[in-house]
PDB file of C-alpha atoms in Angstrom:
ATOM      1  CA  GLY Z   4      -8.625   4.899 -13.833  1.00  0.00           C
ATOM      2  CA  GLU Z   5      -6.576   6.928 -11.390  1.00  0.00           C
ATOM      3  CA  ASN Z   6      -2.855   7.485 -11.937  1.00  0.00           C
ATOM      4  CA  VAL Z   7      -0.651   8.773  -9.119  1.00  0.00           C
ATOM      5  CA  GLU Z   8       2.850  10.097  -9.700  1.00  0.00           C
ATOM      6  CA  GLN Z   9       5.198  10.572  -6.736  1.00  0.00           C
ATOM      7  CA  HIS Z  10       8.512  12.429  -6.478  1.00  0.00           C
ATOM      8  CA  PRO Z  11      11.275  12.134  -5.522  1.00  0.00           C
ATOM      9  CA  SER Z  12      11.958   8.414  -5.393  1.00  0.00           C
ATOM     10  CA  THR Z  13      14.733   8.966  -2.854  1.00  0.00           C
ATOM     11  CA  LEU Z  14      15.215  11.848  -0.434  1.00  0.00           C
ATOM     12  CA  SER Z  15      18.215  12.212   1.838  1.00  0.00           C
ATOM     13  CA  VAL Z  16      18.246  14.885   4.553  1.00  0.00           C
ATOM     14  CA  GLN Z  17      20.142  15.768   7.675  1.00  0.00           C
ATOM     15  CA  GLU Z  18      18.434  15.379  11.030  1.00  0.00           C
ATOM     16  CA  GLY Z  19      16.504  18.532  11.829  1.00  0.00           C
ATOM     17  CA  ASP Z  20      15.934  19.489   8.199  1.00  0.00           C
ATOM     18  CA  SER Z  21      12.538  19.500   6.523  1.00  0.00           C
ATOM     19  CA  ALA Z  22      11.451  16.963   3.914  1.00  0.00           C
ATOM     20  CA  VAL Z  23       8.831  17.432   1.217  1.00  0.00           C
ATOM     21  CA  ILE Z  24       7.338  14.696  -0.940  1.00  0.00           C
ATOM     22  CA  LYS Z  25       5.037  15.556  -3.829  1.00  0.00           C
ATOM     23  CA  CYS Z  26       2.314  13.644  -5.628  1.00  0.00           C
ATOM     24  CA  THR Z  27       0.047  14.364  -8.548  1.00  0.00           C
ATOM     25  CA  TYR Z  28      -3.132  12.566  -9.486  1.00  0.00           C
ATOM     26  CA  SER Z  29      -5.158  12.332 -12.666  1.00  0.00           C
ATOM     27  CA  ASP Z  30      -8.781  11.665 -11.698  1.00  0.00           C
ATOM     28  CA  SER Z  31     -10.612  14.843 -10.708  1.00  0.00           C
ATOM     29  CA  ALA Z  32     -13.222  12.683  -8.960  1.00  0.00           C
ATOM     30  CA  SER Z  33     -10.685  11.562  -6.345  1.00  0.00           C
ATOM     31  CA  ASN Z  34     -11.478  13.120  -2.986  1.00  0.00           C
ATOM     32  CA  TYR Z  35      -9.368  11.249  -0.463  1.00  0.00           C
ATOM     33  CA  PHE Z  36      -5.570  11.439  -0.245  1.00  0.00           C
ATOM     34  CA  PRO Z  37      -3.794   9.379   2.410  1.00  0.00           C
ATOM     35  CA  TRP Z  38      -0.101   9.002   3.152  1.00  0.00           C
ATOM     36  CA  TYR Z  39       1.384   5.758   4.374  1.00  0.00           C
ATOM     37  CA  LYS Z  40       4.709   5.088   6.045  1.00  0.00           C
ATOM     38  CA  GLN Z  41       6.431   1.742   5.621  1.00  0.00           C
ATOM     39  CA  GLU Z  42       9.395   1.047   7.843  1.00  0.00           C
ATOM     40  CA  LEU Z  43      11.870  -1.576   6.730  1.00  0.00           C
ATOM     41  CA  GLY Z  44      10.353  -5.041   6.912  1.00  0.00           C
ATOM     42  CA  LYS Z  45       7.020  -3.777   8.203  1.00  0.00           C
ATOM     43  CA  ARG Z  46       3.574  -3.181   6.787  1.00  0.00           C
ATOM     44  CA  PRO Z  47       2.458   0.219   5.464  1.00  0.00           C
ATOM     45  CA  GLN Z  48       0.576   2.298   8.025  1.00  0.00           C
ATOM     46  CA  LEU Z  49      -1.502   5.430   7.627  1.00  0.00           C
ATOM     47  CA  ILE Z  50       0.183   8.541   9.036  1.00  0.00           C
ATOM     48  CA  ILE Z  51      -2.032  11.348   7.785  1.00  0.00           C
ATOM     49  CA  ASP Z  52      -4.774  11.925   5.250  1.00  0.00           C
ATOM     50  CA  ILE Z  53      -6.645  14.818   3.687  1.00  0.00           C
ATOM     51  CA  ARG Z  54      -9.981  15.107   2.018  1.00  0.00           C
ATOM     52  CA  SER Z  55     -10.817  17.346  -0.889  1.00  0.00           C
ATOM     53  CA  ASN Z  56     -12.819  19.818   1.181  1.00  0.00           C
ATOM     54  CA  VAL Z  57      -9.695  21.130   2.940  1.00  0.00           C
ATOM     55  CA  GLY Z  58      -6.443  22.533   1.666  1.00  0.00           C
ATOM     56  CA  GLU Z  59      -4.115  21.683   4.538  1.00  0.00           C
ATOM     57  CA  LYS Z  60      -3.960  19.397   7.532  1.00  0.00           C
ATOM     58  CA  LYS Z  61      -1.313  19.210  10.212  1.00  0.00           C
ATOM     59  CA  ASP Z  62      -0.426  16.686  12.875  1.00  0.00           C
ATOM     60  CA  GLN Z  63       2.565  17.641  14.992  1.00  0.00           C
ATOM     61  CA  ARG Z  64       5.618  17.505  12.692  1.00  0.00           C
ATOM     62  CA  ILE Z  65       3.794  16.295   9.613  1.00  0.00           C
ATOM     63  CA  ALA Z  66       1.442  18.199   7.352  1.00  0.00           C
ATOM     64  CA  VAL Z  67      -0.254  17.583   4.062  1.00  0.00           C
ATOM     65  CA  THR Z  68      -1.367  20.177   1.534  1.00  0.00           C
ATOM     66  CA  LEU Z  69      -3.774  19.721  -1.352  1.00  0.00           C
ATOM     67  CA  ASN Z  70      -4.233  21.761  -4.494  1.00  0.00           C
ATOM     68  CA  LYS Z  71      -7.323  20.422  -6.239  1.00  0.00           C
ATOM     69  CA  THR Z  72      -7.020  22.746  -9.188  1.00  0.00           C
ATOM     70  CA  ALA Z  73      -3.536  21.539  -9.995  1.00  0.00           C
ATOM     71  CA  LYS Z  74      -4.303  17.995  -8.830  1.00  0.00           C
ATOM     72  CA  HIS Z  75      -1.335  17.727  -6.561  1.00  0.00           C
ATOM     73  CA  PHE Z  76      -0.745  17.119  -2.876  1.00  0.00           C
ATOM     74  CA  SER Z  77       2.355  17.118  -0.738  1.00  0.00           C
ATOM     75  CA  LEU Z  78       3.661  15.694   2.525  1.00  0.00           C
ATOM     76  CA  HIS Z  79       5.792  17.950   4.680  1.00  0.00           C
ATOM     77  CA  ILE Z  80       7.880  16.651   7.568  1.00  0.00           C
ATOM     78  CA  THR Z  81       9.603  19.226   9.748  1.00  0.00           C
ATOM     79  CA  GLU Z  82      12.454  18.710  12.203  1.00  0.00           C
ATOM     80  CA  THR Z  83      13.177  15.295  10.767  1.00  0.00           C
ATOM     81  CA  GLN Z  84      14.490  12.570  13.043  1.00  0.00           C
ATOM     82  CA  PRO Z  85      16.289   9.305  12.212  1.00  0.00           C
ATOM     83  CA  GLU Z  86      13.115   7.380  13.050  1.00  0.00           C
ATOM     84  CA  ASP Z  87      11.399   9.172  10.181  1.00  0.00           C
ATOM     85  CA  SER Z  88      13.562   7.095   7.825  1.00  0.00           C
ATOM     86  CA  ALA Z  89      11.147   4.891   5.871  1.00  0.00           C
ATOM     87  CA  VAL Z  90       9.372   4.592   2.552  1.00  0.00           C
ATOM     88  CA  TYR Z  91       6.409   6.938   2.203  1.00  0.00           C
ATOM     89  CA  PHE Z  92       3.532   6.258  -0.177  1.00  0.00           C
ATOM     90  CA  CYS Z  93       0.872   8.674  -1.286  1.00  0.00           C
ATOM     91  CA  ALA Z  94      -2.466   7.429  -2.546  1.00  0.00           C
ATOM     92  CA  ALA Z  95      -5.611   8.819  -4.108  1.00  0.00           C
ATOM     93  CA  GLY Z  96      -9.144   7.563  -4.487  1.00  0.00           C
ATOM     94  CA  GLN Z  97     -12.795   8.176  -3.919  1.00  0.00           C
ATOM     95  CA  GLY Z  98     -14.227   7.788  -0.457  1.00  0.00           C
ATOM     96  CA  GLY Z  99     -17.142   5.394  -0.123  1.00  0.00           C
ATOM     97  CA  SER Z 100     -16.157   2.753  -2.600  1.00  0.00           C
ATOM     98  CA  TYR Z 101     -12.527   3.202  -1.897  1.00  0.00           C
ATOM     99  CA  ILE Z 102      -9.806   1.353  -3.783  1.00  0.00           C
ATOM    100  CA  PRO Z 103      -6.599   3.338  -3.262  1.00  0.00           C
ATOM    101  CA  THR Z 104      -4.145   3.916  -6.063  1.00  0.00           C
ATOM    102  CA  PHE Z 105      -0.625   4.257  -4.667  1.00  0.00           C
ATOM    103  CA  GLY Z 106       2.305   6.309  -5.819  1.00  0.00           C
ATOM    104  CA  ARG Z 107       5.647   4.611  -6.389  1.00  0.00           C
ATOM    105  CA  GLY Z 108       6.986   5.540  -2.979  1.00  0.00           C
ATOM    106  CA  THR Z 109       9.730   7.799  -1.642  1.00  0.00           C
ATOM    107  CA  SER Z 110      12.586   6.392   0.363  1.00  0.00           C
ATOM    108  CA  LEU Z 111      13.379   9.009   3.011  1.00  0.00           C
ATOM    109  CA  ILE Z 112      16.748   8.740   4.701  1.00  0.00           C
ATOM    110  CA  VAL Z 113      17.442  10.980   7.689  1.00  0.00           C
ATOM    111  CA  HIS Z 114      21.117  11.166   8.595  1.00  0.00           C
ATOM    112  CA  PRO Z 115      21.905  11.765  12.274  1.00  0.00           C
TER     113      PRO Z 115
ATOM    114  CA  SER V   2      -9.820  -0.395  12.409  1.00  0.00           C
ATOM    115  CA  ALA V   3      -8.869  -3.896  11.325  1.00  0.00           C
ATOM    116  CA  VAL V   4      -6.265  -6.410  12.383  1.00  0.00           C
ATOM    117  CA  ILE V   5      -5.029  -8.712   9.646  1.00  0.00           C
ATOM    118  CA  SER V   6      -3.143 -11.916  10.202  1.00  0.00           C
ATOM    119  CA  GLN V   7      -1.244 -13.031   7.126  1.00  0.00           C
ATOM    120  CA  LYS V   8       0.722 -16.238   6.744  1.00  0.00           C
ATOM    121  CA  PRO V   9       3.221 -17.488   5.972  1.00  0.00           C
ATOM    122  CA  SER V  10       5.457 -14.533   6.729  1.00  0.00           C
ATOM    123  CA  ARG V  11       8.110 -15.884   4.404  1.00  0.00           C
ATOM    124  CA  ASP V  12       8.859 -18.933   2.298  1.00  0.00           C
ATOM    125  CA  ILE V  13      11.462 -20.269  -0.071  1.00  0.00           C
ATOM    126  CA  CYS V  14       9.948 -22.333  -2.856  1.00  0.00           C
ATOM    127  CA  GLN V  15      11.137 -24.380  -5.789  1.00  0.00           C
ATOM    128  CA  ARG V  16      10.295 -23.149  -9.260  1.00  0.00           C
ATOM    129  CA  GLY V  17       7.258 -24.827 -10.755  1.00  0.00           C
ATOM    130  CA  THR V  18       5.515 -25.246  -7.407  1.00  0.00           C
ATOM    131  CA  SER V  19       2.647 -23.214  -5.935  1.00  0.00           C
ATOM    132  CA  LEU V  20       2.258 -21.313  -2.680  1.00  0.00           C
ATOM    133  CA  THR V  21      -0.990 -20.305  -1.006  1.00  0.00           C
ATOM    134  CA  ILE V  22      -1.004 -17.205   1.192  1.00  0.00           C
ATOM    135  CA  GLN V  23      -3.752 -16.731   3.743  1.00  0.00           C
ATOM    136  CA  CYS V  24      -5.229 -13.575   5.240  1.00  0.00           C
ATOM    137  CA  GLN V  25      -7.581 -13.524   8.196  1.00  0.00           C
ATOM    138  CA  VAL V  26      -9.284 -10.281   9.260  1.00  0.00           C
ATOM    139  CA  ASP V  27     -10.740  -9.662  12.704  1.00  0.00           C
ATOM    140  CA  SER V  28     -13.907  -8.090  11.274  1.00  0.00           C
ATOM    141  CA  GLN V  29     -16.141  -8.550   8.265  1.00  0.00           C
ATOM    142  CA  VAL V  30     -15.075  -6.564   5.211  1.00  0.00           C
ATOM    143  CA  THR V  31     -16.607  -6.395   1.774  1.00  0.00           C
ATOM    144  CA  MET V  32     -13.444  -6.096  -0.275  1.00  0.00           C
ATOM    145  CA  MET V  33      -9.985  -7.470   0.261  1.00  0.00           C
ATOM    146  CA  PHE V  34      -7.048  -6.490  -1.888  1.00  0.00           C
ATOM    147  CA  TRP V  35      -3.927  -8.364  -2.822  1.00  0.00           C
ATOM    148  CA  TYR V  36      -0.741  -6.445  -3.634  1.00  0.00           C
ATOM    149  CA  ARG V  37       2.725  -7.328  -4.821  1.00  0.00           C
ATOM    150  CA  GLN V  38       5.662  -5.252  -3.679  1.00  0.00           C
ATOM    151  CA  GLN V  39       9.027  -5.893  -5.266  1.00  0.00           C
ATOM    152  CA  PRO V  40      12.105  -4.700  -3.360  1.00  0.00           C
ATOM    153  CA  GLY V  41      12.295  -0.918  -3.298  1.00  0.00           C
ATOM    154  CA  GLN V  42       9.163  -0.547  -5.343  1.00  0.00           C
ATOM    155  CA  SER V  43       5.573   0.446  -4.898  1.00  0.00           C
ATOM    156  CA  LEU V  44       2.459  -1.530  -4.099  1.00  0.00           C
ATOM    157  CA  THR V  45       1.078  -3.068  -7.259  1.00  0.00           C
ATOM    158  CA  LEU V  46      -2.536  -4.179  -7.018  1.00  0.00           C
ATOM    159  CA  ILE V  47      -2.973  -7.770  -8.204  1.00  0.00           C
ATOM    160  CA  ALA V  48      -6.694  -8.180  -7.648  1.00  0.00           C
ATOM    161  CA  THR V  49      -9.710  -7.279  -5.567  1.00  0.00           C
ATOM    162  CA  ALA V  50     -11.417 -10.192  -3.826  1.00  0.00           C
ATOM    163  CA  ASN V  51     -15.142  -9.925  -3.204  1.00  0.00           C
ATOM    164  CA  GLN V  52     -17.075 -12.452  -1.186  1.00  0.00           C
ATOM    165  CA  GLY V  53     -19.483 -14.443  -3.308  1.00  0.00           C
ATOM    166  CA  SER V  54     -18.085 -13.439  -6.667  1.00  0.00           C
ATOM    167  CA  GLU V  55     -14.967 -13.895  -8.729  1.00  0.00           C
ATOM    168  CA  ALA V  56     -12.008 -11.700  -8.021  1.00  0.00           C
ATOM    169  CA  THR V  57     -11.313  -8.714 -10.239  1.00  0.00           C
ATOM    170  CA  TYR V  58      -7.783  -8.784 -11.665  1.00  0.00           C
ATOM    171  CA  GLU V  59      -5.682  -5.825 -12.714  1.00  0.00           C
ATOM    172  CA  SER V  60      -3.964  -5.582 -16.041  1.00  0.00           C
ATOM    173  CA  GLY V  61      -1.023  -7.957 -16.213  1.00  0.00           C
ATOM    174  CA  PHE V  62      -2.389 -10.425 -13.674  1.00  0.00           C
ATOM    175  CA  VAL V  63      -4.487 -13.473 -14.559  1.00  0.00           C
ATOM    176  CA  ILE V  64      -6.554 -15.927 -12.580  1.00  0.00           C
ATOM    177  CA  ASP V  65      -4.621 -18.980 -13.744  1.00  0.00           C
ATOM    178  CA  LYS V  66      -1.426 -17.569 -12.261  1.00  0.00           C
ATOM    179  CA  PHE V  67      -2.924 -15.962  -9.148  1.00  0.00           C
ATOM    180  CA  PRO V  68      -6.130 -17.775  -8.185  1.00  0.00           C
ATOM    181  CA  ILE V  69      -7.942 -16.168  -5.271  1.00  0.00           C
ATOM    182  CA  SER V  70     -10.514 -17.559  -2.906  1.00  0.00           C
ATOM    183  CA  ARG V  71     -12.883 -15.535  -0.732  1.00  0.00           C
ATOM    184  CA  PRO V  72     -15.084 -18.018   1.109  1.00  0.00           C
ATOM    185  CA  ASN V  73     -16.419 -15.516   3.662  1.00  0.00           C
ATOM    186  CA  LEU V  74     -16.167 -11.896   4.760  1.00  0.00           C
ATOM    187  CA  THR V  75     -13.125 -12.404   7.008  1.00  0.00           C
ATOM    188  CA  PHE V  76     -10.828 -14.637   4.999  1.00  0.00           C
ATOM    189  CA  SER V  77      -9.082 -14.821   1.648  1.00  0.00           C
ATOM    190  CA  THR V  78      -6.269 -16.742   0.013  1.00  0.00           C
ATOM    191  CA  LEU V  79      -3.960 -15.908  -2.867  1.00  0.00           C
ATOM    192  CA  THR V  80      -2.126 -18.698  -4.649  1.00  0.00           C
ATOM    193  CA  VAL V  81       0.993 -18.035  -6.678  1.00  0.00           C
ATOM    194  CA  SER V  82       1.018 -20.851  -9.218  1.00  0.00           C
ATOM    195  CA  ASN V  83       3.778 -22.467 -11.237  1.00  0.00           C
ATOM    196  CA  MET V  84       6.313 -20.153  -9.674  1.00  0.00           C
ATOM    197  CA  SER V  85       9.410 -18.785 -11.346  1.00  0.00           C
ATOM    198  CA  PRO V  86      12.199 -16.632  -9.864  1.00  0.00           C
ATOM    199  CA  GLU V  87      10.417 -13.561 -11.273  1.00  0.00           C
ATOM    200  CA  ASP V  88       7.627 -14.185  -8.752  1.00  0.00           C
ATOM    201  CA  SER V  89      10.032 -13.505  -5.889  1.00  0.00           C
ATOM    202  CA  SER V  90       8.467 -10.574  -4.093  1.00  0.00           C
ATOM    203  CA  ILE V  91       6.509  -9.491  -1.046  1.00  0.00           C
ATOM    204  CA  TYR V  92       2.790 -10.162  -1.228  1.00  0.00           C
ATOM    205  CA  LEU V  93       0.416  -8.194   0.987  1.00  0.00           C
ATOM    206  CA  CYS V  94      -3.278  -8.353   1.629  1.00  0.00           C
ATOM    207  CA  SER V  95      -5.208  -5.253   2.551  1.00  0.00           C
ATOM    208  CA  VAL V  96      -8.700  -4.211   3.567  1.00  0.00           C
ATOM    209  CA  VAL V  97     -10.643  -0.974   3.811  1.00  0.00           C
ATOM    210  CA  PRO V  98     -13.231  -1.775   6.473  1.00  0.00           C
ATOM    211  CA  GLY V  99     -16.805  -0.527   6.523  1.00  0.00           C
ATOM    212  CA  ALA V 100     -17.272   3.192   6.015  1.00  0.00           C
ATOM    213  CA  SER V 101     -13.588   3.795   6.650  1.00  0.00           C
ATOM    214  CA  THR V 102     -11.201   5.058   4.039  1.00  0.00           C
ATOM    215  CA  GLU V 103      -8.049   3.898   5.826  1.00  0.00           C
ATOM    216  CA  ALA V 104      -6.376   0.845   4.325  1.00  0.00           C
ATOM    217  CA  PHE V 105      -4.984  -1.767   6.698  1.00  0.00           C
ATOM    218  CA  PHE V 106      -2.356  -4.241   5.647  1.00  0.00           C
ATOM    219  CA  GLY V 107      -1.236  -7.693   6.597  1.00  0.00           C
ATOM    220  CA  GLN V 108       2.389  -8.075   7.587  1.00  0.00           C
ATOM    221  CA  GLY V 109       3.298  -9.432   4.178  1.00  0.00           C
ATOM    222  CA  THR V 110       4.661 -12.693   2.805  1.00  0.00           C
ATOM    223  CA  ARG V 111       8.228 -12.584   1.543  1.00  0.00           C
ATOM    224  CA  LEU V 112       8.460 -15.153  -1.224  1.00  0.00           C
ATOM    225  CA  THR V 113      11.728 -16.348  -2.710  1.00  0.00           C
ATOM    226  CA  VAL V 114      11.620 -18.718  -5.669  1.00  0.00           C
ATOM    227  CA  VAL V 115      14.773 -20.715  -6.372  1.00  0.00           C
TER     228      VAL V 115
END
């Protein structure tokens, strides 16, 4: 089955800095890579995703990159704000019959 | 998209008792997933619940401890049986509706066993 590794487990930045979270996956058949944000006491929610036919996707201050050869993908958040503080989960799986495998999560803390 | 109503949102239970958690989805979905999330940790898949068949459990989770029902395409329950303090955690249900690949989650049940 799929195995997803996520680093770092905790990331502390100053407001305005950039934050990068990295994940690796094991199953070369995986073709869908979403990122979820979970604010304290709330449910995880999708913030951005990428499919294996593209190398980068951007949505305002967040972007995701994918390197299929190396089997890793990353979340980039620019100009971080205190409201970006949350736990971020990466996931990998195969579209169609999709059961996501989640990384262990990264607790992002943005200091004002 | 999918809207999931999960209840109870939290409970405090005595060891040795059982708690049943319910999830209701606003649309029909083939698979529903049950996760456990311990404080500060990731989402651990307990089982996949399919309508009309037995649930599929992940390694480390067994039906006697976590029986699941899936009576129709919009509803599922997870029971945490014979609870011990080690079962204290947040339990979440999740669905991936239709041809979508986005997972939607219930609001979670925070369980404390004393």
